[in-house]
XYZ file of C-alpha atoms in Angstrom:
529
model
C 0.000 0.000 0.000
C 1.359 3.483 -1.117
C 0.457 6.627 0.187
C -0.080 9.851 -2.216
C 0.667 12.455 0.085
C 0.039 13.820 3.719
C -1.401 16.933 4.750
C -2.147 18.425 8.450
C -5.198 19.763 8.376
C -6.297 23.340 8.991
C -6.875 23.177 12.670
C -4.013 20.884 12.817
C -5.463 18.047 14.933
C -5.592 15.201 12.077
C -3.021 13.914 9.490
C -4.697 12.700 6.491
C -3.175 10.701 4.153
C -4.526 9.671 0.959
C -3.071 5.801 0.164
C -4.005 3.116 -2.577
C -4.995 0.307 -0.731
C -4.432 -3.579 -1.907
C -7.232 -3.421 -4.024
C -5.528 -0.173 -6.206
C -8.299 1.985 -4.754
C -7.651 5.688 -3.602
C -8.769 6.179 -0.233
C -8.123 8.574 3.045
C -6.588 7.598 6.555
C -6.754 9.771 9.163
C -4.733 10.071 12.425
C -4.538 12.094 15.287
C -1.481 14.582 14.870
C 1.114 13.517 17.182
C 2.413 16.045 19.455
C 5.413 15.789 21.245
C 8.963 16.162 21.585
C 11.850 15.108 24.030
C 13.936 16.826 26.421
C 17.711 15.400 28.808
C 16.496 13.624 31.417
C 18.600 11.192 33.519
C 15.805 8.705 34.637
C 15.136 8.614 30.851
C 14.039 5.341 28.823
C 14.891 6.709 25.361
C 18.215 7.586 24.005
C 19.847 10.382 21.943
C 22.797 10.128 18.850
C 25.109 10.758 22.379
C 23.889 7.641 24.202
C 21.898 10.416 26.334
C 18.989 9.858 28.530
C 16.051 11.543 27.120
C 12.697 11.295 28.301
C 9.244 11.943 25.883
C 6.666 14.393 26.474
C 3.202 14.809 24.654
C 0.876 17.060 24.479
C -3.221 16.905 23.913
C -3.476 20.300 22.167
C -1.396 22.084 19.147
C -1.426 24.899 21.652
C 0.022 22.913 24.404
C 2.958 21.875 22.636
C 4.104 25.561 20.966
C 3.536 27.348 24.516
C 6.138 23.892 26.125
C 8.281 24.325 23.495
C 8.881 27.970 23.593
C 9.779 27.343 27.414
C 11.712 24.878 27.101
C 13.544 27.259 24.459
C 13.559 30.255 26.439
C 15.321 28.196 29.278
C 17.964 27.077 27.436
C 17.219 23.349 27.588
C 17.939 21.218 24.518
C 14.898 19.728 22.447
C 14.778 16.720 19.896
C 12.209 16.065 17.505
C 10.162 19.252 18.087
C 10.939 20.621 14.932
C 9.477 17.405 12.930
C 6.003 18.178 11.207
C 3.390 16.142 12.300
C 2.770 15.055 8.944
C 6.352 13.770 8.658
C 5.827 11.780 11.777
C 2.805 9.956 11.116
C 4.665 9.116 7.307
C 7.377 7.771 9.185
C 5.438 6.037 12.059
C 2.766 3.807 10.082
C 4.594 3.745 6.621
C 8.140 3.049 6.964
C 9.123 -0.218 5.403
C 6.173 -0.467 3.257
C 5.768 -2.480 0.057
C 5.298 0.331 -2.673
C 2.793 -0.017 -4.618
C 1.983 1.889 -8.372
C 0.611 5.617 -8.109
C -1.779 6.946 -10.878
C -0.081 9.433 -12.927
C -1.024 11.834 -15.590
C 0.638 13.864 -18.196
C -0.996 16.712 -19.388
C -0.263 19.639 -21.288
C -2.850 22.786 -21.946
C -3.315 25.346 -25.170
C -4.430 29.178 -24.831
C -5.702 31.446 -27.076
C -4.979 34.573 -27.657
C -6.293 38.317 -28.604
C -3.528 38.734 -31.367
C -4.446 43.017 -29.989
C -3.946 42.141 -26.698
C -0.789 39.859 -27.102
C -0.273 36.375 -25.588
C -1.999 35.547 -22.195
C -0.364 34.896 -18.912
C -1.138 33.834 -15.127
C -0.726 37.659 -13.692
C -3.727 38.259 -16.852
C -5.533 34.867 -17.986
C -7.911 36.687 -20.104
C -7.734 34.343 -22.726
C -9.697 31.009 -23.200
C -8.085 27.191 -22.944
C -8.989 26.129 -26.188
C -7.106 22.572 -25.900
C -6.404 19.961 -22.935
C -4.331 16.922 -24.201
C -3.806 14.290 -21.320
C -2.089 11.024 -21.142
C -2.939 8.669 -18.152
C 0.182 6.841 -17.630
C -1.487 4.271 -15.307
C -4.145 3.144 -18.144
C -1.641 3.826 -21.487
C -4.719 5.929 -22.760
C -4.493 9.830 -24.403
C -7.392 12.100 -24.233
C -7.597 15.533 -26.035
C -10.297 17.993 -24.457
C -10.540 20.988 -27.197
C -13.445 23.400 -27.887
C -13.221 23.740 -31.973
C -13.238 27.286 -33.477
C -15.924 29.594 -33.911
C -15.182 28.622 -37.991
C -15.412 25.341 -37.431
C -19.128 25.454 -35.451
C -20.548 22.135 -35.434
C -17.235 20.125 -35.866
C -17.825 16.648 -33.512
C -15.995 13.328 -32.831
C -17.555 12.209 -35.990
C -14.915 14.810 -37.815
C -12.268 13.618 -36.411
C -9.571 11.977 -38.492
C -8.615 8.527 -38.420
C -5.076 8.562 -37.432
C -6.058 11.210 -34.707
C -8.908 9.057 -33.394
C -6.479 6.230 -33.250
C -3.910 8.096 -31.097
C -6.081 9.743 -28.440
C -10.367 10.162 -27.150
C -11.037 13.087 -29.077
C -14.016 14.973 -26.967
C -15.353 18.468 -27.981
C -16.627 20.692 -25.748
C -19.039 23.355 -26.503
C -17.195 26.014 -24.472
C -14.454 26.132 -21.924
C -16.717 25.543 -18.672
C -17.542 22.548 -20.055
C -13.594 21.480 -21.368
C -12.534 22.261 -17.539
C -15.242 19.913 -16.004
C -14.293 17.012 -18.627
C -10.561 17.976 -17.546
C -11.524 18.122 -13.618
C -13.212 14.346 -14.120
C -10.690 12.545 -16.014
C -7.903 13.735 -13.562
C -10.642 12.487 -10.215
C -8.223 9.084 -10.318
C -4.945 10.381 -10.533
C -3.064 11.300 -7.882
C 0.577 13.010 -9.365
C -0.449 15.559 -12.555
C 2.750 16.406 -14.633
C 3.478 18.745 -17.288
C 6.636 20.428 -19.174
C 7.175 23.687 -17.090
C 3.691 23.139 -15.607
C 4.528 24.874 -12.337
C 4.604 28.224 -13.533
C 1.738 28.343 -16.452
C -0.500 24.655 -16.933
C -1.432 24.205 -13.065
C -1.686 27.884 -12.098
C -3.716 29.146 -15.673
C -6.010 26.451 -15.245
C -6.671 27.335 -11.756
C -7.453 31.324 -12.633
C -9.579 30.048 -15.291
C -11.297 28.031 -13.888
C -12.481 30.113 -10.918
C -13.580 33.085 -13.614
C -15.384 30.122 -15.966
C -16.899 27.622 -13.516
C -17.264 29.491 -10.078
C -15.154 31.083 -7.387
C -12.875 28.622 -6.355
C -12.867 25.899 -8.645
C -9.810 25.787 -9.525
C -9.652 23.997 -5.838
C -10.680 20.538 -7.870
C -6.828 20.119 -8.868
C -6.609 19.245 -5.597
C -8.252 15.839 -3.554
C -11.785 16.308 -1.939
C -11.788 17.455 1.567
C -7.718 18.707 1.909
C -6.805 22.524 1.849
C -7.274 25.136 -0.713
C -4.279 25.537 -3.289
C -2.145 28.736 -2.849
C 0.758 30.652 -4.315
C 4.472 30.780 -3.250
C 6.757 32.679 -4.483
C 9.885 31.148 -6.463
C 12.892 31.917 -7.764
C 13.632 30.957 -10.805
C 16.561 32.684 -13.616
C 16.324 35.356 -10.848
C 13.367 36.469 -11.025
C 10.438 35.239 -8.365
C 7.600 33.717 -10.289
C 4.163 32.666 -8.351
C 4.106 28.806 -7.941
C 0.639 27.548 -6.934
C 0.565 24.939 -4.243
C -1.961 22.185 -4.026
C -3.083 19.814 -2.013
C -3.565 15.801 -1.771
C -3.148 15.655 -5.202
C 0.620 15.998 -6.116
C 1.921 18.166 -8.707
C 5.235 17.341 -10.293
C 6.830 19.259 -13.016
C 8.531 17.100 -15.263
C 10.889 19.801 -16.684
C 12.255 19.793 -13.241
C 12.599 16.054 -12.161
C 14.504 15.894 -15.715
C 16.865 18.325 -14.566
C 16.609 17.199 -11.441
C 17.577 13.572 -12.044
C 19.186 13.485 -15.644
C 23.123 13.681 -14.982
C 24.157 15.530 -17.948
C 23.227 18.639 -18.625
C 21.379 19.491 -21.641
C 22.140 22.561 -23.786
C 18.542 23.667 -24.084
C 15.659 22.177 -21.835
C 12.778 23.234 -24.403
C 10.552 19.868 -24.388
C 11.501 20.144 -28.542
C 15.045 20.065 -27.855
C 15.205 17.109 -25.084
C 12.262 15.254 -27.449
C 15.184 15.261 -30.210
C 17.726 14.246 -28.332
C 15.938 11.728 -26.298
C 12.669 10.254 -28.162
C 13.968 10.892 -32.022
C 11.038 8.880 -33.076
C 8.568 11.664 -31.929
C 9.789 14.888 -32.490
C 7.775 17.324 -31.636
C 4.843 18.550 -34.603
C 5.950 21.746 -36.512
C 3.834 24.272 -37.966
C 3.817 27.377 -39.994
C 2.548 30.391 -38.706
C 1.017 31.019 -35.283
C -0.404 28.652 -32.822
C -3.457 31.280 -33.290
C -3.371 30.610 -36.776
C -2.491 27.066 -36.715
C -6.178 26.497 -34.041
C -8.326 28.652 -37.202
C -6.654 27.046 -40.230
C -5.858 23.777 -39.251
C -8.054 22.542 -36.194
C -7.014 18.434 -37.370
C -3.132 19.850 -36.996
C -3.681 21.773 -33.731
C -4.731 18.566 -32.231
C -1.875 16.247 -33.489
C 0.049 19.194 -31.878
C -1.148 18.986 -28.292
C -1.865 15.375 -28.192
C 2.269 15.284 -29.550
C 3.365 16.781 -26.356
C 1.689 14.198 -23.621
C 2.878 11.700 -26.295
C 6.777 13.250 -25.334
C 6.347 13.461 -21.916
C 5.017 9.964 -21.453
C 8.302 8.937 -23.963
C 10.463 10.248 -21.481
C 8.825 8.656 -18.714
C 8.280 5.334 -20.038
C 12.345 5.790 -21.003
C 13.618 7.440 -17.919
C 10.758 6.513 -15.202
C 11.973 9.326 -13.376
C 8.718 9.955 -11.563
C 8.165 6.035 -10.912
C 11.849 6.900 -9.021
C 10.958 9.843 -7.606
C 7.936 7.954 -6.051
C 10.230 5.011 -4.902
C 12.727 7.749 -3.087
C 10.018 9.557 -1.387
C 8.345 6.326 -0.074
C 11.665 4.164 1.083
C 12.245 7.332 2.897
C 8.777 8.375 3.973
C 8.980 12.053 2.860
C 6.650 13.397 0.560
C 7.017 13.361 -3.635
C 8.101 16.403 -4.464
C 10.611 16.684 -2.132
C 12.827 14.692 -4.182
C 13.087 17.974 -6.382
C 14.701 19.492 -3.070
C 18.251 19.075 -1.500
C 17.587 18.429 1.896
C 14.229 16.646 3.081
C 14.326 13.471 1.855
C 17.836 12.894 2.982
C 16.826 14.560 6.663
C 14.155 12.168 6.355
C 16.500 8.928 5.767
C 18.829 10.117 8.371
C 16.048 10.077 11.133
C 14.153 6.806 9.907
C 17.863 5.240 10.339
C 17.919 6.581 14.190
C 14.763 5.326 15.096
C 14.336 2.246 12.755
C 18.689 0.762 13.266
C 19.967 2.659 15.805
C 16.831 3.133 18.130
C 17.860 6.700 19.412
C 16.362 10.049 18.562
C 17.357 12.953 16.823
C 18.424 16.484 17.928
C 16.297 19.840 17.011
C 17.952 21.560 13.750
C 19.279 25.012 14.901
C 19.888 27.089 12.014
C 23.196 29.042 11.874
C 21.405 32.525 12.514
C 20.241 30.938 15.763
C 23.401 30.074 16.659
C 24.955 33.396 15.940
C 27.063 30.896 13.162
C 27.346 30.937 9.887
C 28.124 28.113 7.436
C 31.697 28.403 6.110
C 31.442 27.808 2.099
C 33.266 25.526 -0.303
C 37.269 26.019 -0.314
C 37.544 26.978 -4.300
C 40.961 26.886 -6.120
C 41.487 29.238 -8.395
C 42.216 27.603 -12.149
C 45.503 28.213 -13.499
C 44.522 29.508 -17.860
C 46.267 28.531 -20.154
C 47.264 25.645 -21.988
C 48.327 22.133 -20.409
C 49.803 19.476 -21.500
C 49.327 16.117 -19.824
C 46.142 16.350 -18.191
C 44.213 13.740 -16.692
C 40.558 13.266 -15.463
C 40.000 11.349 -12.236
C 36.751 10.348 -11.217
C 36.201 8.661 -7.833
C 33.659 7.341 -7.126
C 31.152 8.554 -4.023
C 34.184 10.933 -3.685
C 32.231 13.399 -0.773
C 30.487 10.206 0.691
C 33.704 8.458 1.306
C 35.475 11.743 2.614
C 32.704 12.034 5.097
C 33.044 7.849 5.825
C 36.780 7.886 6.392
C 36.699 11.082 8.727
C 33.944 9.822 10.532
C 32.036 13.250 9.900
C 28.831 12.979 12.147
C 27.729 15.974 14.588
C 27.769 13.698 17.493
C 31.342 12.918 16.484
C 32.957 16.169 16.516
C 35.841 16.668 19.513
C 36.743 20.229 18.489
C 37.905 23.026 16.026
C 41.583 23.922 15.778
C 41.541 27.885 15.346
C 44.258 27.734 12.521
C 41.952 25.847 10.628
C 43.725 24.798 7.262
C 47.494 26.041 8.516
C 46.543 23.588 11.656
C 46.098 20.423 9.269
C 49.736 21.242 7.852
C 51.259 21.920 10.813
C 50.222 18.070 12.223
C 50.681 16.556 9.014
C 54.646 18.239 9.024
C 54.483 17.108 12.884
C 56.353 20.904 13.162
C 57.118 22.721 16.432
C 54.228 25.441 15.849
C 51.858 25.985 18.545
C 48.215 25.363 17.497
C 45.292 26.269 19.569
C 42.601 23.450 19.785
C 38.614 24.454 20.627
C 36.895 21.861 22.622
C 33.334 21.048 21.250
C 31.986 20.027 24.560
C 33.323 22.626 27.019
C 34.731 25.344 24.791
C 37.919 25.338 26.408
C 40.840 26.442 24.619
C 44.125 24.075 24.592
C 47.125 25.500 22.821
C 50.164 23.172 22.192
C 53.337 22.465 19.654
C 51.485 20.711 16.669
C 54.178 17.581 16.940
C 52.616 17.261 20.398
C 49.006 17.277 18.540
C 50.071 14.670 16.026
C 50.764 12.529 18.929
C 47.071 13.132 20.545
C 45.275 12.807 17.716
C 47.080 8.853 17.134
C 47.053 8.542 20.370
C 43.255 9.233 20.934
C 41.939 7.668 17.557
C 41.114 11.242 16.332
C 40.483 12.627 12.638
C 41.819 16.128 11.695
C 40.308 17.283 8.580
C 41.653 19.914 5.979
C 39.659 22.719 7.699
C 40.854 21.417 11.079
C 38.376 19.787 12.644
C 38.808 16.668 14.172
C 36.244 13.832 14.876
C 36.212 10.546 16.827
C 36.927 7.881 14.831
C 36.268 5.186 17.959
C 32.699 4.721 17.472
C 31.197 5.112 13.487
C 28.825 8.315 13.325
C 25.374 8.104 12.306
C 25.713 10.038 8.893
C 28.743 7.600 7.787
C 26.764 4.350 9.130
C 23.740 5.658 6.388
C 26.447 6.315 4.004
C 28.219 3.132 4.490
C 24.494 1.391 4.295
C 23.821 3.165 1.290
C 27.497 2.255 -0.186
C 26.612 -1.440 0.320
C 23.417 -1.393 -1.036
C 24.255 0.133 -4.379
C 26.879 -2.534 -4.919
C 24.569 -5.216 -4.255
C 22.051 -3.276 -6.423
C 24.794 -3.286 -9.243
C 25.826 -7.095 -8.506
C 21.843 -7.945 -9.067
C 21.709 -5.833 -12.144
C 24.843 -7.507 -14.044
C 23.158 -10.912 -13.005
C 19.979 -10.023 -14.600
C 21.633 -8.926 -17.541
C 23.240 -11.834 -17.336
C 20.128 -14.005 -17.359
C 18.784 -11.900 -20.198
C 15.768 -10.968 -17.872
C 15.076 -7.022 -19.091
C 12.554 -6.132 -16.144
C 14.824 -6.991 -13.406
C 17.110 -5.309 -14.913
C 15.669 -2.251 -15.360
C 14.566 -2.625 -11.336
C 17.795 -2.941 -10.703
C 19.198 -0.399 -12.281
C 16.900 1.923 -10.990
C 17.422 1.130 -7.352
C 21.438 1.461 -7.669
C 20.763 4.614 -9.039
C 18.304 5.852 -5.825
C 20.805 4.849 -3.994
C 23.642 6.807 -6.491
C 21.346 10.119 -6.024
C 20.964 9.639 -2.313
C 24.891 9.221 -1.956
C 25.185 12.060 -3.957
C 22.407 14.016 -1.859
């Protein structure tokens, strides 16, 4: 059983989660929204990363739990878990470990008209019509095209249609746009991820506006599930500029132009859905036309629909190709976060690390503090300038999990750290060279400050079973860390994943090798992550 998504509802007692049971049906669990958190305690049962006593305390009431936790802040006293959504919790308490099942998904890709006066229509001004909905239900291989035919074409039907356009797709008519938008709103009742080619910023949010000013005021809430929030809009940055994203609900919205980039290794020199469809599906390049797509809708109604239907035909392509949502899915569930945070840097690995303390290690995690909280900041990456010109002898070496195993073979783990030395880089040197140069060591625990001939350090650090890495910080390397024990889990698994897939291969059996190949390479993106 596979869920769809999670959302905490408005008065934020209740997690609902919308899963497809054994039977492929969608339906909607509830659960009371967990409250709690945990705080030091040295009669406590639980455990943190530290091997800490920590003890758990819940609360009845939303309320309850913000006015404990900003007390517990305001004294000082340290927190884990409290910053965990209760969403996240209940993904993690009743779905981790779960067979994953399929999801229902559906490419779809919209046409607007225009007032040629006016100029080309927008989400800031949707004044202009959706002449054309092409979908293509991944779940049930079938294409549908919703289109309302031009005011010179009045009384064009089904019966019109083309053979070779009839074979490729439904064709349905619509007598007007309310109408297209209520066909569109009840083939999409089943699916639960909608995906288009740069569908976050126009498809998803135009056919929201429209269809609140066609159908009625707030409409546009049926691209989300029955009975979860509203949609809203965010604001995004994207090419530097910040562009209104709308946000919906139950219903999961993934934009395929970003999971390519997001999951395709090399980069592409143009992302336009014609340029990737040439490169990557050859045998359906996108339709051309002459003229205007204003033109092309008048003149050539037949054309216009080969056109849109062309474009779900694409996406699918890439999907059936690539299955890059079918891995996004598998990511999100082995690690209970939701879809689309794949498309994110952070969550779903946050998520793995925390399912591996509770799950293998049975200890709970720390509250996040974020660097302006600490009065911190984040050092950045150590970049070395390029020497220009012309070399000869060069080489290219690729290693392989390069960060992961840096972060393995220093042990890098917060709950390893012993300390900072103050000389940072000139400190790794001066142990290395095992010189007579004082160095001043900062004690993570206490904050004292040691200073001593770096020789003397060398001998400590040995001595100890300590780590010193290029910035100068130096971790315990008695005990392994939490982040390298996920790492080193990870490491294992993809080599067994790549083991299974050569066998497969080997046995000439195509499906499990394409499972295969796919889970080594969840496993490559998580490393990576």
């Amino acid at each position: 059983m596979s869920y769809v998504s999670a959302i905490l509802t408005e008065n934020r007692k209740k997690v609902k989660v919308w899963v497809r049971d054994k039977e492929g049906d969608r339906v909607v669990q509830e659960f009371d929204a967990p409250y709690y958190f945990y705080i030091p305690n040295d009669d406590g049962t639980e455990r943190d990363i530290d091997n800490n006593p920590i003890t758990r305390l819940d609360f009845q009431k939303p309320s309850d739990f913000f006015d404990a936790r900003k007390k517990y802040q305001a004294n000082d006293i340290k927190l884990y878990e409290s910053d965990i959504q209760p969403h996240y919790k209940v993904l993690s308490e009743h779905f981790f470990g779960r067979d994953i099942s399929q999801l229902h998904v559906t490419f779809f890709d919209i046409e607007v008209d225009y007032d040629k006066n006016i100029g080309f229509s927008n989400t800031e001004n949707p004044y202009a019509p959706i002449n054309s909905i092409a979908l293509h239900h991944h779940h049930t291989k079938e294409t549908i095209v919703i289109a309302v035919a031009p005011k010179n074409r009045a009384g064009f039907a089904e019966k019109d249609i083309p053979k070779d356009i009839s074979d490729a797709a439904v064709v349905i008519i619509c007598k007007d746009e309310k109408e297209l938008l209520q066909v569109f709103f009840k083939e999409i009742e089943d699916t639960d991820i909608i995906s288009g080619w740069n569908s976050e910023f126009f498809d998803v949010p135009y056919i929201y506006e429209r269809a609140n000013r066609v159908m009625f005021k707030g409409a546009g809430n049926k691209l989300c599930f029955d009975n979860s929030k509203a949609p809203y809009y965010r604001e995004v940055e994207k090419f530097g500029n910040l562009q209104k994203a709308l946000v919906i609900f139950g219903r999961v919205h993934l934009d395929y132009l970003d999971i390519y980039k997001n999951f395709e290794m090399a980069m592409k020199p143009s992302y336009k859905l014609e340029h990737v469809a040439d490169d990557e599906l050859p045998h359906l390049p996108k339709l051309s036309y002459s003229g205007s797509l204003y033109d092309l809708y008048r003149d050539d109604f037949e054309q216009f629909l080969r056109y849109n239907i062309r474009d779900t035909e694409i996406l699918n392509g890439l999907e059936v190709k690539k299955k890059y949502i079918e891995l996004a899915i598998q990511m999100s569930h082995m690690e209970t976060s939701q879809v689309a945070d794949v498309l994110g840097t952070i969550k779903v690995a946050e998520c793995a690390l925390i399912n591996f303390c509770h799950y293998t290690e049975g200890v709970r995690v720390a509250d996040h503090k974020a660097p302006e909280s600490t009065g911190k900041k984040y050092d950045g990456a150590t970049v070395i300038e390029p020497v220009i010109g012309m070399h000869e002898y060069t080489a290219s070496v690729d290693l392989q999990s390069l960060y992961p195993g840096v972060m393995r073979s220093l042990n890098i783990s917060p709950e390893m750290i012993m300390g900072q030395f103050a000389e940072r880089g000139v400190a790794f040197a001066f142990i290395r060279d095992k010189v007579d140069t004082k160095v001043t060591f900062i004690v993570e625990a206490s904050g004292e400050v040691i200073s001593a001939p770096a020789k003397q350090w060398h001998r400590i650090l040995v001595k100890n079973g300590w780590a010193i890495s290029g910035l100068g910080t130096v971790f315990d390397l008695t005990k392994e860390g939490v982040i390298p024990a996920v790492l080193t889990k990870w490491f294992a698994e993809r080599k067994e994943y790549k083991k299974k897939l050569w066998e497969a291969k080997q046995a000439g059996d195509d499906a499990m090798a394409a499972h295969w190949d796919r889970m080594q390479y969840i496993k490559k993106i998580q490393l990576n992550s």
